[in-house]
Short mmCIF file of C-alpha atoms and ligand atoms in Angstrom, two decimals:
data_model
loop_
_atom_site.label_atom_id
_atom_site.label_comp_id
_atom_site.label_asym_id
_atom_site.label_seq_id
_atom_site.Cartn_x
_atom_site.Cartn_y
_atom_site.Cartn_z
CA MET A 1 140.23 86.42 31.82
CA VAL A 2 136.46 86.26 32.44
CA ARG A 3 135.19 88.67 35.11
CA VAL A 4 131.44 88.80 35.75
CA ARG A 5 129.35 90.44 38.41
CA PHE A 6 125.99 90.08 40.05
CA ALA A 7 124.86 93.61 40.81
CA PRO A 8 121.58 93.63 42.74
CA SER A 9 119.95 96.72 44.14
CA PRO A 10 119.11 96.18 47.81
CA THR A 11 115.46 97.18 47.60
CA GLY A 12 113.89 94.09 49.19
CA PRO A 13 114.12 90.31 49.05
CA LEU A 14 115.95 88.86 46.06
CA HIS A 15 113.45 87.52 43.52
CA ILE A 16 114.03 83.97 42.32
CA GLY A 17 114.66 85.41 38.83
CA GLY A 18 117.54 87.39 40.34
CA VAL A 19 118.87 84.21 41.89
CA ARG A 20 118.87 82.65 38.43
CA THR A 21 120.84 85.64 37.09
CA ALA A 22 123.39 85.15 39.86
CA LEU A 23 123.55 81.42 39.13
CA TYR A 24 124.17 81.88 35.40
CA ASN A 25 126.92 84.39 36.13
CA TYR A 26 128.45 81.97 38.61
CA LEU A 27 128.29 79.01 36.20
CA PHE A 28 129.81 81.10 33.43
CA ALA A 29 132.63 82.33 35.68
CA LYS A 30 133.45 78.85 36.97
CA LYS A 31 133.28 77.32 33.52
CA HIS A 32 135.93 79.77 32.30
CA ASN A 33 138.01 79.83 35.48
CA GLY A 34 136.96 83.42 35.84
CA THR A 35 136.09 85.71 38.72
CA PHE A 36 132.61 86.27 40.11
CA ILE A 37 131.88 89.54 41.89
CA LEU A 38 129.07 90.74 44.15
CA ARG A 39 128.50 94.46 43.73
CA ILE A 40 125.72 96.15 45.65
CA GLU A 41 124.04 98.90 43.63
CA ASP A 42 122.56 101.03 46.36
CA THR A 43 122.49 104.46 44.74
CA ASP A 44 118.71 104.79 44.90
CA GLN A 45 118.29 105.95 48.47
CA THR A 46 114.53 106.14 48.22
CA ARG A 47 114.24 102.39 47.66
CA PHE A 48 117.06 101.27 49.95
CA VAL A 49 116.22 98.47 52.41
CA GLU A 50 118.95 97.84 54.93
CA GLU A 51 118.24 94.13 55.50
CA ALA A 52 118.33 93.31 51.79
CA GLU A 53 122.11 93.01 51.37
CA GLN A 54 122.45 90.41 54.11
CA TYR A 55 119.46 88.57 52.68
CA ILE A 56 121.10 88.41 49.24
CA ILE A 57 124.33 87.06 50.68
CA GLU A 58 122.57 84.51 52.87
CA SER A 59 120.39 83.31 49.98
CA LEU A 60 123.27 82.76 47.61
CA THR A 61 125.42 81.16 50.32
CA TRP A 62 122.57 78.75 51.07
CA LEU A 63 122.50 77.77 47.40
CA GLY A 64 126.25 77.27 47.16
CA ILE A 65 126.71 80.21 44.79
CA GLU A 66 130.02 81.63 45.94
CA PHE A 67 131.75 84.86 45.08
CA ASP A 68 135.44 85.58 44.59
CA GLU A 69 135.19 89.31 45.24
CA GLY A 70 132.47 91.46 46.72
CA VAL A 71 131.03 93.42 49.61
CA HIS A 72 131.48 90.47 51.97
CA LYS A 73 134.74 89.22 50.47
CA GLY A 74 136.75 92.30 49.68
CA GLY A 75 139.03 92.32 46.66
CA GLU A 76 141.29 94.37 44.49
CA TYR A 77 138.54 96.72 43.30
CA GLU A 78 137.04 97.66 46.68
CA PRO A 79 134.72 99.07 47.73
CA TYR A 80 131.98 96.97 46.15
CA ARG A 81 129.08 98.92 47.59
CA GLN A 82 128.25 101.84 45.31
CA SER A 83 127.24 104.20 48.11
CA GLU A 84 130.85 103.92 49.31
CA ARG A 85 132.11 104.87 45.86
CA LYS A 86 129.88 107.94 45.75
CA GLU A 87 132.64 110.56 45.54
CA MET A 88 134.17 108.98 42.49
CA TYR A 89 131.20 109.16 40.13
CA LYS A 90 130.98 112.96 40.09
CA ALA A 91 134.27 113.23 38.22
CA PHE A 92 132.97 110.91 35.52
CA ALA A 93 129.78 112.94 35.19
CA GLU A 94 131.95 116.06 34.87
CA GLN A 95 134.03 114.39 32.20
CA LEU A 96 130.83 113.98 30.18
CA LEU A 97 129.87 117.62 30.80
CA ASP A 98 133.29 118.74 29.57
CA SER A 99 133.10 116.67 26.41
CA GLY A 100 129.60 118.00 25.66
CA ASN A 101 127.94 114.61 26.12
CA ALA A 102 125.99 115.70 29.15
CA TYR A 103 124.32 118.82 30.48
CA TYR A 104 122.91 120.32 33.65
CA ALA A 105 119.13 120.37 33.99
CA PHE A 106 117.32 122.51 36.56
CA ASP A 107 113.71 121.54 35.85
CA THR A 108 111.88 120.78 39.08
CA SER A 109 109.90 117.59 39.47
CA GLU A 110 106.71 119.70 39.64
CA GLU A 111 107.53 121.25 36.29
CA LEU A 112 108.23 117.88 34.73
CA ASP A 113 105.06 116.38 36.21
CA LEU A 114 103.06 119.17 34.65
CA LEU A 115 104.59 118.45 31.24
CA ARG A 116 103.82 114.76 31.65
CA LYS A 117 100.20 115.50 32.51
CA LYS A 118 99.86 117.88 29.60
CA ALA A 119 101.21 115.29 27.18
CA GLU A 120 98.92 112.65 28.67
CA ALA A 121 95.89 114.86 28.07
CA GLU A 122 96.92 114.92 24.41
CA LYS A 123 97.38 111.14 24.51
CA LYS A 124 101.13 111.51 24.10
CA ALA A 125 104.05 110.65 26.31
CA PHE A 126 106.46 113.27 27.50
CA GLN A 127 110.13 112.49 27.07
CA TYR A 128 113.16 114.63 27.96
CA ASP A 129 115.00 114.15 24.68
CA THR A 130 116.42 115.67 21.49
CA HIS A 131 112.96 117.02 20.59
CA THR A 132 112.06 118.66 23.88
CA ARG A 133 115.30 119.61 25.61
CA LEU A 134 115.71 122.91 23.81
CA SER A 135 112.51 124.20 25.35
CA LEU A 136 113.45 123.18 28.88
CA ASN A 137 115.41 124.62 31.78
CA ASN A 138 118.96 123.37 31.26
CA SER A 139 122.49 124.34 30.35
CA LEU A 140 121.67 123.92 26.65
CA THR A 141 119.14 126.75 26.82
CA LEU A 142 120.59 128.94 29.58
CA SER A 143 123.70 131.05 29.26
CA LYS A 144 126.95 129.95 30.84
CA GLU A 145 126.61 132.73 33.43
CA GLU A 146 123.05 131.77 34.33
CA VAL A 147 124.10 128.17 34.84
CA GLN A 148 127.07 129.25 36.94
CA HIS A 149 124.84 131.49 39.00
CA LYS A 150 122.23 128.80 39.66
CA ILE A 151 124.88 126.34 40.76
CA GLU A 152 126.45 128.95 43.06
CA LEU A 153 123.05 129.69 44.58
CA GLY A 154 122.75 125.99 45.37
CA GLU A 155 119.77 125.39 43.11
CA PRO A 156 119.17 121.66 42.76
CA TYR A 157 120.19 120.18 39.44
CA VAL A 158 120.65 116.85 37.72
CA ILE A 159 123.12 115.91 35.01
CA ARG A 160 121.57 114.34 31.92
CA ILE A 161 123.12 112.49 29.02
CA LYS A 162 122.87 114.40 25.75
CA MET A 163 121.67 111.85 23.27
CA PRO A 164 122.82 112.75 19.77
CA GLU A 165 120.27 113.22 17.05
CA ASN A 166 119.63 110.43 14.59
CA GLN A 167 122.55 108.14 15.20
CA GLU A 168 122.44 104.36 15.17
CA ILE A 169 123.68 102.48 18.20
CA ASN A 170 124.51 98.85 17.50
CA LEU A 171 125.18 96.13 19.93
CA THR A 172 125.45 92.39 19.67
CA ASP A 173 123.76 90.62 22.51
CA LEU A 174 125.10 87.11 23.06
CA ILE A 175 121.55 85.80 23.45
CA ARG A 176 119.38 88.15 21.44
CA GLY A 177 121.74 88.79 18.54
CA ASP A 178 122.10 92.19 16.88
CA VAL A 179 120.22 95.10 18.36
CA GLN A 180 120.05 98.47 16.63
CA VAL A 181 118.50 101.59 18.09
CA ASN A 182 118.26 105.13 16.77
CA THR A 183 119.32 107.70 19.36
CA SER A 184 116.44 110.02 18.46
CA THR A 185 114.07 107.52 20.09
CA LEU A 186 116.01 107.48 23.35
CA ASP A 187 115.53 109.93 26.18
CA ASP A 188 118.18 111.99 27.93
CA LYS A 189 118.43 109.86 31.04
CA VAL A 190 119.57 111.37 34.31
CA LEU A 191 123.11 110.28 35.13
CA PHE A 192 123.66 112.22 38.29
CA LYS A 193 120.94 113.17 40.76
CA SER A 194 120.36 116.24 42.86
CA ASP A 195 121.12 114.23 46.02
CA GLY A 196 124.74 113.88 44.90
CA MET A 197 124.37 110.25 43.91
CA PRO A 198 124.83 108.81 40.44
CA THR A 199 121.91 106.96 38.88
CA TYR A 200 122.10 103.27 38.12
CA HIS A 201 123.19 103.93 34.51
CA LEU A 202 126.26 105.97 35.30
CA ALA A 203 127.40 103.97 38.32
CA ASN A 204 126.81 100.65 36.58
CA VAL A 205 128.85 101.53 33.49
CA VAL A 206 131.65 103.23 35.43
CA ASP A 207 131.97 100.29 37.81
CA ASP A 208 131.82 97.65 35.11
CA TYR A 209 134.66 99.50 33.43
CA LEU A 210 136.74 100.04 36.57
CA MET A 211 136.18 96.49 37.79
CA LYS A 212 137.24 95.15 34.38
CA ILE A 213 133.99 93.28 33.79
CA THR A 214 134.16 91.21 30.61
CA HIS A 215 130.54 89.99 30.37
CA VAL A 216 127.36 91.64 31.59
CA ILE A 217 124.85 88.84 32.14
CA ARG A 218 121.59 90.24 33.45
CA GLY A 219 117.80 90.15 33.14
CA GLU A 220 116.00 91.11 29.96
CA GLU A 221 114.42 94.11 31.68
CA TRP A 222 117.78 95.85 31.24
CA LEU A 223 117.92 95.38 27.47
CA PRO A 224 116.25 98.79 26.81
CA SER A 225 119.04 100.42 28.84
CA ALA A 226 121.82 98.68 26.96
CA PRO A 227 122.01 101.21 24.05
CA LEU A 228 122.52 104.02 26.58
CA HIS A 229 125.23 101.98 28.26
CA VAL A 230 126.95 101.36 24.93
CA PHE A 231 126.72 105.07 24.19
CA LEU A 232 128.31 105.86 27.55
CA TYR A 233 131.24 103.57 26.73
CA GLN A 234 131.62 105.50 23.47
CA CYS A 235 131.48 108.87 25.23
CA PHE A 236 134.15 107.84 27.72
CA GLY A 237 136.28 106.35 24.95
CA TRP A 238 136.14 102.92 26.57
CA GLU A 239 134.78 100.95 23.58
CA SER A 240 137.77 98.65 23.41
CA SER A 241 137.14 97.40 26.94
CA MET A 242 133.37 97.33 26.70
CA PRO A 243 131.94 94.09 28.16
CA GLN A 244 129.86 91.74 26.05
CA PHE A 245 126.16 91.73 26.89
CA ALA A 246 123.86 88.78 27.50
CA HIS A 247 120.27 89.54 28.46
CA LEU A 248 118.48 86.60 30.04
CA PRO A 249 114.87 85.73 29.19
CA LEU A 250 112.19 86.43 31.77
CA LEU A 251 110.91 83.90 34.25
CA LEU A 252 107.21 83.65 33.45
CA LYS A 253 104.25 82.80 35.63
CA PRO A 254 103.07 79.17 35.40
CA ASP A 255 99.71 80.12 33.90
CA GLY A 256 99.16 82.78 31.28
CA ASN A 257 101.81 85.24 30.24
CA GLY A 258 103.85 87.79 32.08
CA LYS A 259 106.64 87.94 34.59
CA LEU A 260 106.49 85.68 37.61
CA SER A 261 105.41 87.86 40.51
CA LYS A 262 105.00 87.47 44.23
CA ARG A 263 101.25 87.52 43.71
CA ASP A 264 101.48 84.45 41.42
CA GLY A 265 103.41 82.66 44.13
CA ASP A 266 100.79 83.49 46.76
CA ARG A 267 97.98 82.52 44.42
CA LEU A 268 99.46 79.21 43.34
CA GLY A 269 101.22 78.26 46.55
CA PHE A 270 104.93 78.42 45.84
CA PRO A 271 107.65 80.82 46.95
CA VAL A 272 109.18 83.40 44.65
CA PHE A 273 111.99 84.16 47.09
CA PRO A 274 114.88 81.90 48.08
CA LEU A 275 114.48 82.48 51.84
CA GLU A 276 111.59 83.60 53.94
CA TRP A 277 111.36 87.38 54.10
CA ILE A 278 109.62 89.47 56.69
CA SER A 279 109.14 92.98 55.42
CA PRO A 280 110.80 95.42 57.85
CA GLN A 281 108.21 98.05 56.92
CA SER A 282 104.93 96.12 57.04
CA GLY A 283 105.88 92.93 58.87
CA GLU A 284 104.34 90.98 55.99
CA LYS A 285 105.83 87.52 55.62
CA SER A 286 106.74 85.98 52.26
CA SER A 287 107.62 82.33 52.01
CA GLY A 288 111.01 81.08 50.89
CA TYR A 289 112.24 77.95 49.15
CA ARG A 290 114.43 77.06 52.12
CA GLU A 291 111.62 77.24 54.68
CA SER A 292 109.22 75.45 52.30
CA GLY A 293 111.50 72.45 52.40
CA TYR A 294 113.32 72.66 49.08
CA PHE A 295 116.89 71.38 49.04
CA PRO A 296 119.40 73.98 47.86
CA ASP A 297 120.84 71.65 45.22
CA ALA A 298 117.31 71.04 43.89
CA VAL A 299 116.64 74.79 43.65
CA VAL A 300 119.90 75.28 41.75
CA ASN A 301 118.95 72.47 39.38
CA ILE A 302 115.43 73.85 38.83
CA LEU A 303 116.68 77.37 38.13
CA ALA A 304 119.50 76.25 35.86
CA LEU A 305 117.01 74.61 33.54
CA LEU A 306 114.58 77.53 33.49
CA GLY A 307 115.88 79.31 30.42
CA TRP A 308 118.90 77.14 29.58
CA ASN A 309 119.08 73.63 28.17
CA SER A 310 122.07 71.39 28.40
CA GLY A 311 121.49 69.56 25.13
CA LEU A 312 122.00 66.39 27.15
CA GLU A 313 119.48 63.64 27.79
CA LYS A 314 119.25 64.24 31.49
CA GLU A 315 117.68 66.59 33.97
CA ILE A 316 119.46 66.03 37.25
CA PHE A 317 122.67 68.04 37.46
CA SER A 318 125.02 68.68 40.33
CA MET A 319 126.61 72.13 40.50
CA GLN A 320 129.83 70.76 38.99
CA GLU A 321 127.90 69.11 36.15
CA LEU A 322 126.14 72.40 35.48
CA ILE A 323 129.46 74.22 35.37
CA ASP A 324 130.83 71.68 32.92
CA ALA A 325 127.77 71.81 30.65
CA PHE A 326 126.99 75.54 30.83
CA SER A 327 127.25 77.85 27.86
CA LEU A 328 125.54 81.14 27.01
CA ASP A 329 124.56 79.95 23.55
CA ARG A 330 122.17 77.39 24.98
CA ILE A 331 120.15 80.07 26.76
CA SER A 332 116.78 80.51 25.11
CA LYS A 333 115.47 83.80 23.78
CA SER A 334 111.94 83.24 24.98
CA GLY A 335 110.74 83.39 28.56
CA ALA A 336 110.79 80.28 30.72
CA LYS A 337 107.60 79.19 32.44
CA PHE A 338 107.86 78.24 36.06
CA ASP A 339 106.31 74.81 36.65
CA LEU A 340 105.35 73.98 40.23
CA ASP A 341 104.82 70.24 39.66
CA LYS A 342 108.20 70.01 38.00
CA ALA A 343 109.81 71.86 40.90
CA ARG A 344 108.27 69.39 43.34
CA TRP A 345 109.41 66.52 41.15
CA PHE A 346 112.99 67.82 41.28
CA ASN A 347 112.87 68.07 45.04
CA HIS A 348 111.59 64.50 45.22
CA GLN A 349 114.48 63.32 43.05
CA TYR A 350 116.95 64.97 45.39
CA LEU A 351 115.12 63.60 48.41
CA ILE A 352 115.25 59.97 47.25
CA SER A 353 118.91 60.34 46.37
CA LYS A 354 119.78 61.38 49.93
CA SER A 355 120.77 58.74 52.47
CA ASP A 356 118.22 57.63 55.06
CA GLU A 357 120.62 58.87 57.74
CA GLU A 358 120.85 62.36 56.26
CA LEU A 359 117.08 62.61 55.98
CA SER A 360 116.57 61.28 59.48
CA SER A 361 118.80 63.96 60.97
CA GLN A 362 116.59 66.58 59.29
CA LEU A 363 113.33 64.89 60.25
CA LYS A 364 114.25 64.21 63.89
CA PRO A 365 113.90 67.79 65.16
CA MET A 366 110.58 68.18 63.30
CA LEU A 367 109.17 65.13 65.07
CA GLU A 368 110.59 66.28 68.39
CA GLU A 369 108.58 69.43 68.03
CA LEU A 370 105.50 67.21 67.93
CA GLY A 371 106.68 65.46 71.10
CA ILE A 372 107.92 62.36 69.29
CA ARG A 373 111.31 61.11 70.43
CA THR A 374 112.96 58.23 68.68
CA SER A 375 116.39 57.07 67.64
CA GLU A 376 117.93 58.07 64.31
CA GLU A 377 118.25 54.41 63.56
CA LYS A 378 114.53 53.79 63.89
CA LEU A 379 113.83 56.92 61.90
CA ALA A 380 116.11 55.81 59.09
CA LYS A 381 114.09 52.61 58.90
CA VAL A 382 110.72 54.35 58.49
CA ILE A 383 112.27 56.81 56.05
CA ALA A 384 113.39 53.93 53.86
CA LEU A 385 109.81 52.65 53.86
CA THR A 386 108.18 55.96 52.96
CA LYS A 387 110.62 58.10 50.97
CA GLU A 388 109.11 57.20 47.60
CA ARG A 389 105.95 59.03 48.69
CA CYS A 390 107.59 62.23 49.90
CA HIS A 391 108.55 65.41 48.05
CA PHE A 392 109.82 67.28 51.11
CA VAL A 393 111.24 66.22 54.46
CA LYS A 394 108.13 67.61 56.12
CA ASP A 395 106.02 65.15 54.09
CA PHE A 396 107.52 62.41 56.24
CA ILE A 397 105.47 63.64 59.20
CA PRO A 398 102.04 62.50 57.93
CA GLN A 399 103.71 59.54 56.22
CA THR A 400 105.40 58.25 59.36
CA ILE A 401 103.63 59.59 62.42
CA PHE A 402 101.64 56.36 62.87
CA PHE A 403 104.90 54.50 63.38
CA PHE A 404 105.24 56.42 66.62
CA GLN A 405 101.71 57.08 67.82
CA GLY A 406 98.30 55.55 67.31
CA PRO A 407 95.63 57.47 65.41
CA GLU A 408 93.54 60.08 67.20
CA GLN A 409 90.91 60.01 64.49
CA TYR A 410 89.65 57.57 61.90
CA ASP A 411 88.86 58.49 58.32
CA ALA A 412 85.06 58.74 58.16
CA SER A 413 84.84 57.82 54.49
CA VAL A 414 86.73 54.56 55.09
CA ILE A 415 84.45 53.74 58.03
CA LYS A 416 81.42 54.38 55.90
CA LYS A 417 82.66 52.26 53.02
CA ARG A 418 84.34 49.38 54.87
CA TRP A 419 83.39 49.05 58.51
CA SER A 420 80.54 46.66 59.36
CA ALA A 421 79.09 44.92 62.40
CA GLU A 422 81.31 41.80 62.06
CA ILE A 423 84.56 43.77 61.80
CA PRO A 424 85.28 44.11 65.56
CA GLU A 425 85.21 40.35 66.02
CA ILE A 426 87.38 39.75 62.96
CA LEU A 427 89.95 42.33 64.04
CA THR A 428 90.05 40.89 67.55
CA LYS A 429 90.79 37.51 66.06
CA ILE A 430 93.58 38.97 63.92
CA SER A 431 94.96 40.69 66.99
CA HIS A 432 95.19 37.29 68.69
CA ILE A 433 96.88 35.73 65.67
CA LEU A 434 99.49 38.50 65.68
CA ASN A 435 100.18 38.03 69.38
CA ASP A 436 100.32 34.28 69.14
CA GLN A 437 104.02 34.01 68.29
CA THR A 438 106.75 33.92 70.91
CA THR A 439 108.96 36.00 68.70
CA PHE A 440 107.16 38.05 66.11
CA ASP A 441 107.99 37.36 62.47
CA LYS A 442 106.30 39.55 59.94
CA GLU A 443 106.24 36.97 57.12
CA VAL A 444 104.74 34.29 59.32
CA ALA A 445 102.23 36.80 60.73
CA HIS A 446 101.29 37.87 57.22
CA ASP A 447 100.71 34.30 56.04
CA LYS A 448 98.65 33.43 59.08
CA VAL A 449 96.40 36.48 58.75
CA MET A 450 95.91 35.76 55.04
CA ALA A 451 95.07 32.14 55.76
CA TYR A 452 92.55 33.20 58.39
CA ILE A 453 90.82 35.58 55.97
CA GLN A 454 90.73 32.99 53.20
CA ASP A 455 89.62 30.08 55.41
CA HIS A 456 86.68 32.12 56.62
CA GLN A 457 85.91 33.43 53.15
CA LEU A 458 86.09 37.01 54.31
CA ASN A 459 86.40 40.01 52.02
CA MET A 460 90.16 40.57 51.84
CA GLY A 461 89.96 44.25 50.81
CA GLN A 462 87.44 45.09 53.49
CA VAL A 463 89.29 43.38 56.33
CA MET A 464 92.70 44.73 55.40
CA ASN A 465 91.30 48.23 55.04
CA CYS A 466 89.70 48.08 58.48
CA LEU A 467 92.88 46.68 59.98
CA ARG A 468 94.84 49.53 58.41
CA LEU A 469 92.25 52.04 59.57
CA SER A 470 92.72 50.83 63.17
CA ILE A 471 96.48 51.09 63.02
CA VAL A 472 97.00 54.17 60.82
CA GLY A 473 93.67 56.01 60.97
CA GLU A 474 93.44 56.17 57.19
CA ALA A 475 93.52 53.87 54.19
CA LYS A 476 97.06 54.88 53.25
CA GLY A 477 100.65 54.22 54.19
CA PRO A 478 103.35 51.69 53.43
CA ASP A 479 103.03 47.92 53.72
CA LEU A 480 100.87 47.17 56.76
CA PHE A 481 102.97 44.28 58.02
CA GLU A 482 106.04 46.53 57.95
CA ILE A 483 104.16 48.91 60.22
CA ILE A 484 103.02 46.08 62.51
CA ASP A 485 106.56 44.76 62.63
CA PHE A 486 107.84 48.23 63.57
CA ILE A 487 105.29 48.99 66.30
CA GLY A 488 105.09 45.38 67.55
CA PRO A 489 102.10 43.06 68.05
CA LYS A 490 101.26 44.45 71.50
CA GLU A 491 100.90 48.02 70.31
CA THR A 492 98.93 46.66 67.34
CA ALA A 493 96.54 44.93 69.72
CA LEU A 494 96.08 48.16 71.69
CA ARG A 495 95.35 50.13 68.55
CA ILE A 496 92.82 47.53 67.34
CA GLU A 497 91.16 47.58 70.73
CA LYS A 498 90.95 51.37 70.73
CA ALA A 499 89.51 51.43 67.20
CA ILE A 500 86.83 48.93 68.16
CA GLN A 501 85.94 51.03 71.21
CA THR A 502 85.92 54.28 69.28
CA ILE A 503 84.36 53.48 65.92
CA ARG A 504 80.61 53.40 66.18
CA LEU A 505 78.40 52.70 63.21
N1 LIG B 1 121.26 97.00 39.85
C1 LIG B 1 120.65 96.36 38.72
C2 LIG B 1 119.59 95.42 39.23
O1 LIG B 1 119.13 95.59 40.30
C3 LIG B 1 121.71 95.64 37.94
C4 LIG B 1 121.41 95.42 36.52
C5 LIG B 1 122.69 95.00 35.82
O2 LIG B 1 123.13 93.87 36.08
O3 LIG B 1 123.25 95.80 35.09
O4 LIG B 1 119.17 94.48 38.61
#
């Protein structure tokens, strides 16, 4: 029975790389009819941000990544918020003290800082480990009575793992293969802090064990911690129920190397968070995929393919298709580069696959904000004419606004290149041709205007560009006769008239 968890620390908005971790866990769980759990790892009180948990839940709900158990769902292994499990961890830390796999350490942070600085001055790095611990202030160097006394006096202490000397720790990562580390290179990490809370390492391993997690699928930044976690399973005697590990490759910035950061997003103009986030401390706003106009199914598709390949000759996958195709062995070892153009391309694919009605219900309120009121039916019609040019629903605004209101301005470069002294007369004539029919027919109107231009040996490109400029304000947009048909010959005449009045050479 597969049981996997997404275990974010609520320290701020969820990074898009974290969303990908959640997605891969979800796909893996669904593929194997397993259980997907949301566990909130909030043992670091100094970095705790209250709004983050809700943000995580809202982000994943928006994307359709659903949990079976978790803080917001409940479940057999409640509670799923580590701060609420606080009391339980102490006993596990004590178990390690009793078996000699952990020890009390009384060194103050000032003392440790001093040691770090001293080592730095000698161009070395200080580590609390097998080499240094016997010269430090801990239960390995103090007598039993001294330790007892300090604890009774209420002196602050931490509990550290006691890494054995010169032992190999082996683990097989499902993505990276065999990993071997010698314990002499590892430090004696703190397991239990002076504030009465466990550290990530202890709480994470204890909870994975108690919650019967079968696979730990998480970001590559946790790979260096994995040997310690394996060692903890050994110390507790839980090897037989140790989960399998899969460390996911990093999400890299689009240009150069290195992890995709918020700064890259700001610099290159794309969000690195699923939803907009306003920092409760500074009020600083960070953009989100949702508010930038990405469709949730497009974001899922984009993320799924950043670090995993299906082996199939296609790129567009629904969630169910992803579940069916997903496997850990097709996850790549190397980092995946985020590609903004590709992300926009995906969104465009999802946009054109949506019905005109669905898009019009999303576009309608945006236009209403600009004071444009129209029926969904009419909107669906202009959407059909312009959707090939749009990547986001908001792109429809510049692409369609001229269907509803005449231009306020005219593109100066088009005027310069195309407008000439004879144009007003020519456009007035065309305006008459268009208004000459009792019932307007766009094909007939088109043929008549073409015939007029040809009969008078006018420059087709120039005239059509100026006509478009009068109606749209620019030299772009869908088929001009479609626009004229939509706005009607009378409105066309008014727009031509206004252009002639406004455009001065
Ligand atoms: N709390 C850790 C994090 O924030 C979880 C890492 C893990 O999945 O073990 O990423």
